[in-house]
């Protein structure tokens, strides 16, 4: 009985996986060639912001221990 249930389940899963295949595959790539970008898209800004946040968090939690 277990083999029959497993076989039916495997058939259903493989059918669902096969149904996900698309006959025609299209790739649409849009490259933004502008040199200007927003300030918040720079990884350096995020690293500096995270460092400031961590330093603030440490400074605030150390002040309460005394």
Short mmCIF file of N, CA, C and O in Angstrom, two decimals:
data_model
loop_
_atom_site.label_atom_id
_atom_site.label_comp_id
_atom_site.label_asym_id
_atom_site.label_seq_id
_atom_site.Cartn_x
_atom_site.Cartn_y
_atom_site.Cartn_z
N UNK A 1 0.82 -1.19 0.00
CA UNK A 1 0.00 0.00 0.00
C UNK A 1 0.86 1.26 0.00
O UNK A 1 0.54 2.23 -0.65
N UNK A 2 1.96 1.19 0.78
CA UNK A 2 2.86 2.35 0.83
C UNK A 2 3.50 2.61 -0.53
O UNK A 2 3.66 3.76 -0.93
N UNK A 3 3.86 1.54 -1.24
CA UNK A 3 4.47 1.71 -2.55
C UNK A 3 3.50 2.35 -3.53
O UNK A 3 3.89 3.18 -4.34
N UNK A 4 2.24 1.98 -3.45
CA UNK A 4 1.24 2.54 -4.35
C UNK A 4 1.03 4.03 -4.06
O UNK A 4 0.97 4.85 -4.98
N UNK A 5 0.95 4.38 -2.79
CA UNK A 5 0.79 5.79 -2.43
C UNK A 5 2.01 6.61 -2.84
O UNK A 5 1.88 7.72 -3.36
N UNK A 6 3.19 6.05 -2.63
CA UNK A 6 4.41 6.74 -3.02
C UNK A 6 4.48 6.93 -4.53
O UNK A 6 4.89 7.97 -5.03
N UNK A 7 4.06 5.93 -5.27
CA UNK A 7 4.08 6.01 -6.73
C UNK A 7 3.13 7.10 -7.23
O UNK A 7 3.46 7.87 -8.12
N UNK A 8 1.94 7.16 -6.65
CA UNK A 8 0.97 8.18 -7.05
C UNK A 8 1.48 9.57 -6.68
O UNK A 8 1.38 10.52 -7.46
N UNK A 9 2.05 9.69 -5.51
CA UNK A 9 2.60 10.97 -5.07
C UNK A 9 3.75 11.40 -5.97
O UNK A 9 3.84 12.57 -6.35
N UNK A 10 4.63 10.49 -6.33
CA UNK A 10 5.74 10.80 -7.22
C UNK A 10 5.23 11.22 -8.60
O UNK A 10 5.78 12.13 -9.22
N UNK A 11 4.19 10.57 -9.08
CA UNK A 11 3.60 10.93 -10.36
C UNK A 11 3.03 12.35 -10.32
O UNK A 11 3.23 13.14 -11.24
N UNK A 12 2.35 12.69 -9.24
CA UNK A 12 1.77 14.02 -9.11
C UNK A 12 2.86 15.09 -9.03
O UNK A 12 2.79 16.12 -9.69
N UNK A 13 3.89 14.83 -8.24
CA UNK A 13 4.97 15.80 -8.09
C UNK A 13 5.72 15.99 -9.41
O UNK A 13 6.03 17.12 -9.79
N UNK A 14 5.99 14.92 -10.11
CA UNK A 14 6.70 15.06 -11.39
C UNK A 14 5.83 15.78 -12.42
O UNK A 14 6.34 16.53 -13.24
N UNK A 15 4.52 15.56 -12.39
CA UNK A 15 3.62 16.25 -13.30
C UNK A 15 3.60 17.74 -12.99
O UNK A 15 3.64 18.58 -13.90
N UNK A 16 3.57 18.10 -11.71
CA UNK A 16 3.59 19.51 -11.34
C UNK A 16 4.92 20.16 -11.73
O UNK A 16 4.94 21.31 -12.18
N UNK A 17 6.01 19.45 -11.55
CA UNK A 17 7.31 19.99 -11.92
C UNK A 17 7.42 20.16 -13.43
O UNK A 17 7.97 21.14 -13.92
N UNK A 18 6.88 19.22 -14.18
CA UNK A 18 6.91 19.31 -15.63
C UNK A 18 6.03 20.46 -16.12
O UNK A 18 6.34 21.12 -17.10
N UNK A 19 4.95 20.74 -15.42
CA UNK A 19 4.04 21.80 -15.81
C UNK A 19 4.67 23.18 -15.60
O UNK A 19 4.23 24.16 -16.20
N UNK A 20 5.71 23.26 -14.76
CA UNK A 20 6.36 24.54 -14.52
C UNK A 20 7.30 24.93 -15.66
O UNK A 20 7.69 26.09 -15.76
N UNK A 21 7.65 24.00 -16.51
CA UNK A 21 8.54 24.30 -17.63
C UNK A 21 7.83 25.23 -18.60
O UNK A 21 6.67 25.05 -18.94
N UNK A 22 8.58 26.23 -19.07
CA UNK A 22 8.01 27.16 -20.04
C UNK A 22 8.58 26.81 -21.41
O UNK A 22 9.79 26.59 -21.56
N UNK A 23 7.74 26.78 -22.42
CA UNK A 23 8.17 26.38 -23.75
C UNK A 23 9.16 27.39 -24.33
O UNK A 23 10.19 27.02 -24.88
N UNK A 24 8.86 28.65 -24.23
CA UNK A 24 9.77 29.67 -24.75
C UNK A 24 10.33 30.46 -23.59
O UNK A 24 9.60 30.96 -22.74
N UNK A 25 11.62 30.56 -23.56
CA UNK A 25 12.27 31.29 -22.48
C UNK A 25 12.76 32.62 -23.03
O UNK A 25 13.53 32.66 -23.98
N UNK A 26 12.30 33.68 -22.42
CA UNK A 26 12.72 35.01 -22.83
C UNK A 26 13.47 35.67 -21.68
O UNK A 26 13.09 35.54 -20.52
N UNK A 27 14.51 36.36 -22.03
CA UNK A 27 15.31 37.06 -21.03
C UNK A 27 15.26 38.53 -21.38
O UNK A 27 15.66 38.94 -22.47
N UNK A 28 14.77 39.33 -20.46
CA UNK A 28 14.70 40.77 -20.66
C UNK A 28 15.63 41.43 -19.65
O UNK A 28 15.36 41.43 -18.46
N UNK A 29 16.71 41.99 -20.16
CA UNK A 29 17.70 42.62 -19.29
C UNK A 29 17.66 44.11 -19.53
O UNK A 29 17.82 44.58 -20.65
N UNK A 30 17.45 44.85 -18.46
CA UNK A 30 17.42 46.30 -18.54
C UNK A 30 18.59 46.83 -17.72
O UNK A 30 18.58 46.77 -16.50
N UNK A 31 19.60 47.32 -18.39
CA UNK A 31 20.78 47.82 -17.70
C UNK A 31 20.69 49.32 -17.61
O UNK A 31 20.57 50.02 -18.61
N UNK A 32 20.76 49.81 -16.38
CA UNK A 32 20.72 51.24 -16.16
C UNK A 32 22.13 51.79 -16.39
O UNK A 32 23.04 51.54 -15.61
N UNK A 33 22.31 52.52 -17.47
CA UNK A 33 23.64 53.01 -17.82
C UNK A 33 23.89 54.42 -17.29
O UNK A 33 24.95 54.98 -17.55
N UNK A 34 22.95 54.98 -16.58
CA UNK A 34 23.16 56.31 -16.03
C UNK A 34 24.23 56.27 -14.95
O UNK A 34 24.30 55.33 -14.17
N UNK A 35 25.06 57.30 -14.91
CA UNK A 35 26.13 57.32 -13.92
C UNK A 35 25.64 57.82 -12.57
O UNK A 35 26.28 57.62 -11.56
N UNK A 36 24.52 58.49 -12.55
CA UNK A 36 24.01 58.99 -11.29
C UNK A 36 23.14 57.94 -10.60
O UNK A 36 22.43 57.18 -11.23
N UNK A 37 23.27 57.89 -9.29
CA UNK A 37 22.45 56.95 -8.52
C UNK A 37 22.14 57.59 -7.17
O UNK A 37 22.77 58.56 -6.77
N UNK A 38 21.18 57.03 -6.50
CA UNK A 38 20.79 57.56 -5.20
C UNK A 38 21.89 57.25 -4.19
O UNK A 38 22.60 56.25 -4.28
N UNK A 39 22.01 58.08 -3.18
CA UNK A 39 23.07 57.93 -2.18
C UNK A 39 22.91 56.65 -1.37
O UNK A 39 23.88 56.08 -0.93
N UNK A 40 21.70 56.19 -1.23
CA UNK A 40 21.46 55.01 -0.39
C UNK A 40 21.70 53.70 -1.13
O UNK A 40 21.57 52.64 -0.56
N UNK A 41 22.06 53.75 -2.40
CA UNK A 41 22.36 52.52 -3.13
C UNK A 41 23.82 52.11 -3.00
O UNK A 41 24.19 51.02 -3.40
N UNK A 42 24.64 52.97 -2.42
CA UNK A 42 26.06 52.67 -2.26
C UNK A 42 26.26 51.77 -1.04
O UNK A 42 25.78 52.07 0.05
N UNK A 43 27.00 50.68 -1.19
CA UNK A 43 27.26 49.78 -0.06
C UNK A 43 28.06 50.46 1.06
O UNK A 43 27.93 50.11 2.22
N UNK A 44 28.88 51.43 0.70
CA UNK A 44 29.69 52.13 1.70
C UNK A 44 28.78 52.85 2.69
O UNK A 44 29.04 52.86 3.90
N UNK A 45 27.72 53.43 2.21
CA UNK A 45 26.78 54.14 3.08
C UNK A 45 26.15 53.17 4.07
O UNK A 45 26.01 53.49 5.26
N UNK A 46 25.79 51.98 3.62
CA UNK A 46 25.18 50.99 4.51
C UNK A 46 26.17 50.49 5.55
O UNK A 46 25.81 50.27 6.71
N UNK A 47 27.43 50.32 5.17
CA UNK A 47 28.44 49.86 6.13
C UNK A 47 28.68 50.92 7.19
O UNK A 47 28.73 50.63 8.39
N UNK A 48 28.82 52.17 6.77
CA UNK A 48 29.03 53.26 7.72
C UNK A 48 27.81 53.42 8.63
O UNK A 48 27.94 53.60 9.85
N UNK A 49 26.62 53.33 8.06
CA UNK A 49 25.40 53.42 8.86
C UNK A 49 25.30 52.31 9.88
O UNK A 49 24.91 52.54 11.04
N UNK A 50 25.65 51.10 9.49
CA UNK A 50 25.61 49.97 10.42
C UNK A 50 26.64 50.16 11.53
O UNK A 50 26.35 49.86 12.70
N UNK A 51 27.83 50.67 11.19
CA UNK A 51 28.85 50.89 12.20
C UNK A 51 28.41 51.94 13.20
O UNK A 51 28.59 51.78 14.42
N UNK A 52 27.81 53.02 12.73
CA UNK A 52 27.33 54.06 13.62
C UNK A 52 26.22 53.52 14.51
O UNK A 52 26.17 53.80 15.71
N UNK A 53 25.33 52.72 13.95
CA UNK A 53 24.25 52.14 14.73
C UNK A 53 24.78 51.23 15.83
O UNK A 53 24.32 51.28 16.98
N UNK A 54 25.75 50.40 15.50
CA UNK A 54 26.33 49.50 16.50
C UNK A 54 27.04 50.28 17.59
O UNK A 54 26.90 49.97 18.78
N UNK A 55 27.79 51.31 17.20
CA UNK A 55 28.47 52.14 18.20
C UNK A 55 27.47 52.84 19.12
O UNK A 55 27.68 52.92 20.33
N UNK A 56 26.38 53.34 18.56
CA UNK A 56 25.34 53.97 19.36
C UNK A 56 24.70 52.97 20.31
O UNK A 56 24.46 53.27 21.48
N UNK A 57 24.44 51.80 19.82
CA UNK A 57 23.83 50.76 20.64
C UNK A 57 24.74 50.37 21.79
O UNK A 57 24.29 50.25 22.94
N UNK A 58 26.03 50.22 21.52
CA UNK A 58 26.98 49.87 22.56
C UNK A 58 27.09 51.00 23.58
O UNK A 58 27.10 50.77 24.79
N UNK A 59 27.14 52.24 23.11
CA UNK A 59 27.27 53.38 24.02
C UNK A 59 26.04 53.51 24.92
O UNK A 59 26.16 53.82 26.11
N UNK A 60 24.87 53.25 24.39
CA UNK A 60 23.64 53.38 25.18
C UNK A 60 23.51 52.24 26.19
O UNK A 60 23.02 52.46 27.31
N UNK A 61 23.92 51.05 25.83
CA UNK A 61 23.78 49.92 26.77
C UNK A 61 24.86 49.94 27.83
O UNK A 61 24.62 49.48 28.95
N UNK A 62 26.03 50.47 27.56
CA UNK A 62 27.08 50.54 28.59
C UNK A 62 26.77 51.58 29.63
O UNK A 62 27.16 51.43 30.77
N UNK A 63 26.09 52.62 29.27
CA UNK A 63 25.77 53.68 30.23
C UNK A 63 24.80 53.23 31.30
O UNK A 63 24.76 53.79 32.39
N UNK A 64 24.03 52.23 31.05
CA UNK A 64 23.01 51.76 32.02
C UNK A 64 23.55 50.74 33.00
O UNK A 64 22.89 50.39 33.96
N UNK A 65 24.74 50.22 32.79
CA UNK A 65 25.31 49.21 33.69
C UNK A 65 25.80 49.80 34.99
O UNK A 65 25.84 49.14 35.99
N UNK A 66 26.19 51.04 35.01
CA UNK A 66 26.82 51.64 36.19
C UNK A 66 25.84 51.96 37.27
O UNK A 66 24.82 51.82 37.55
#
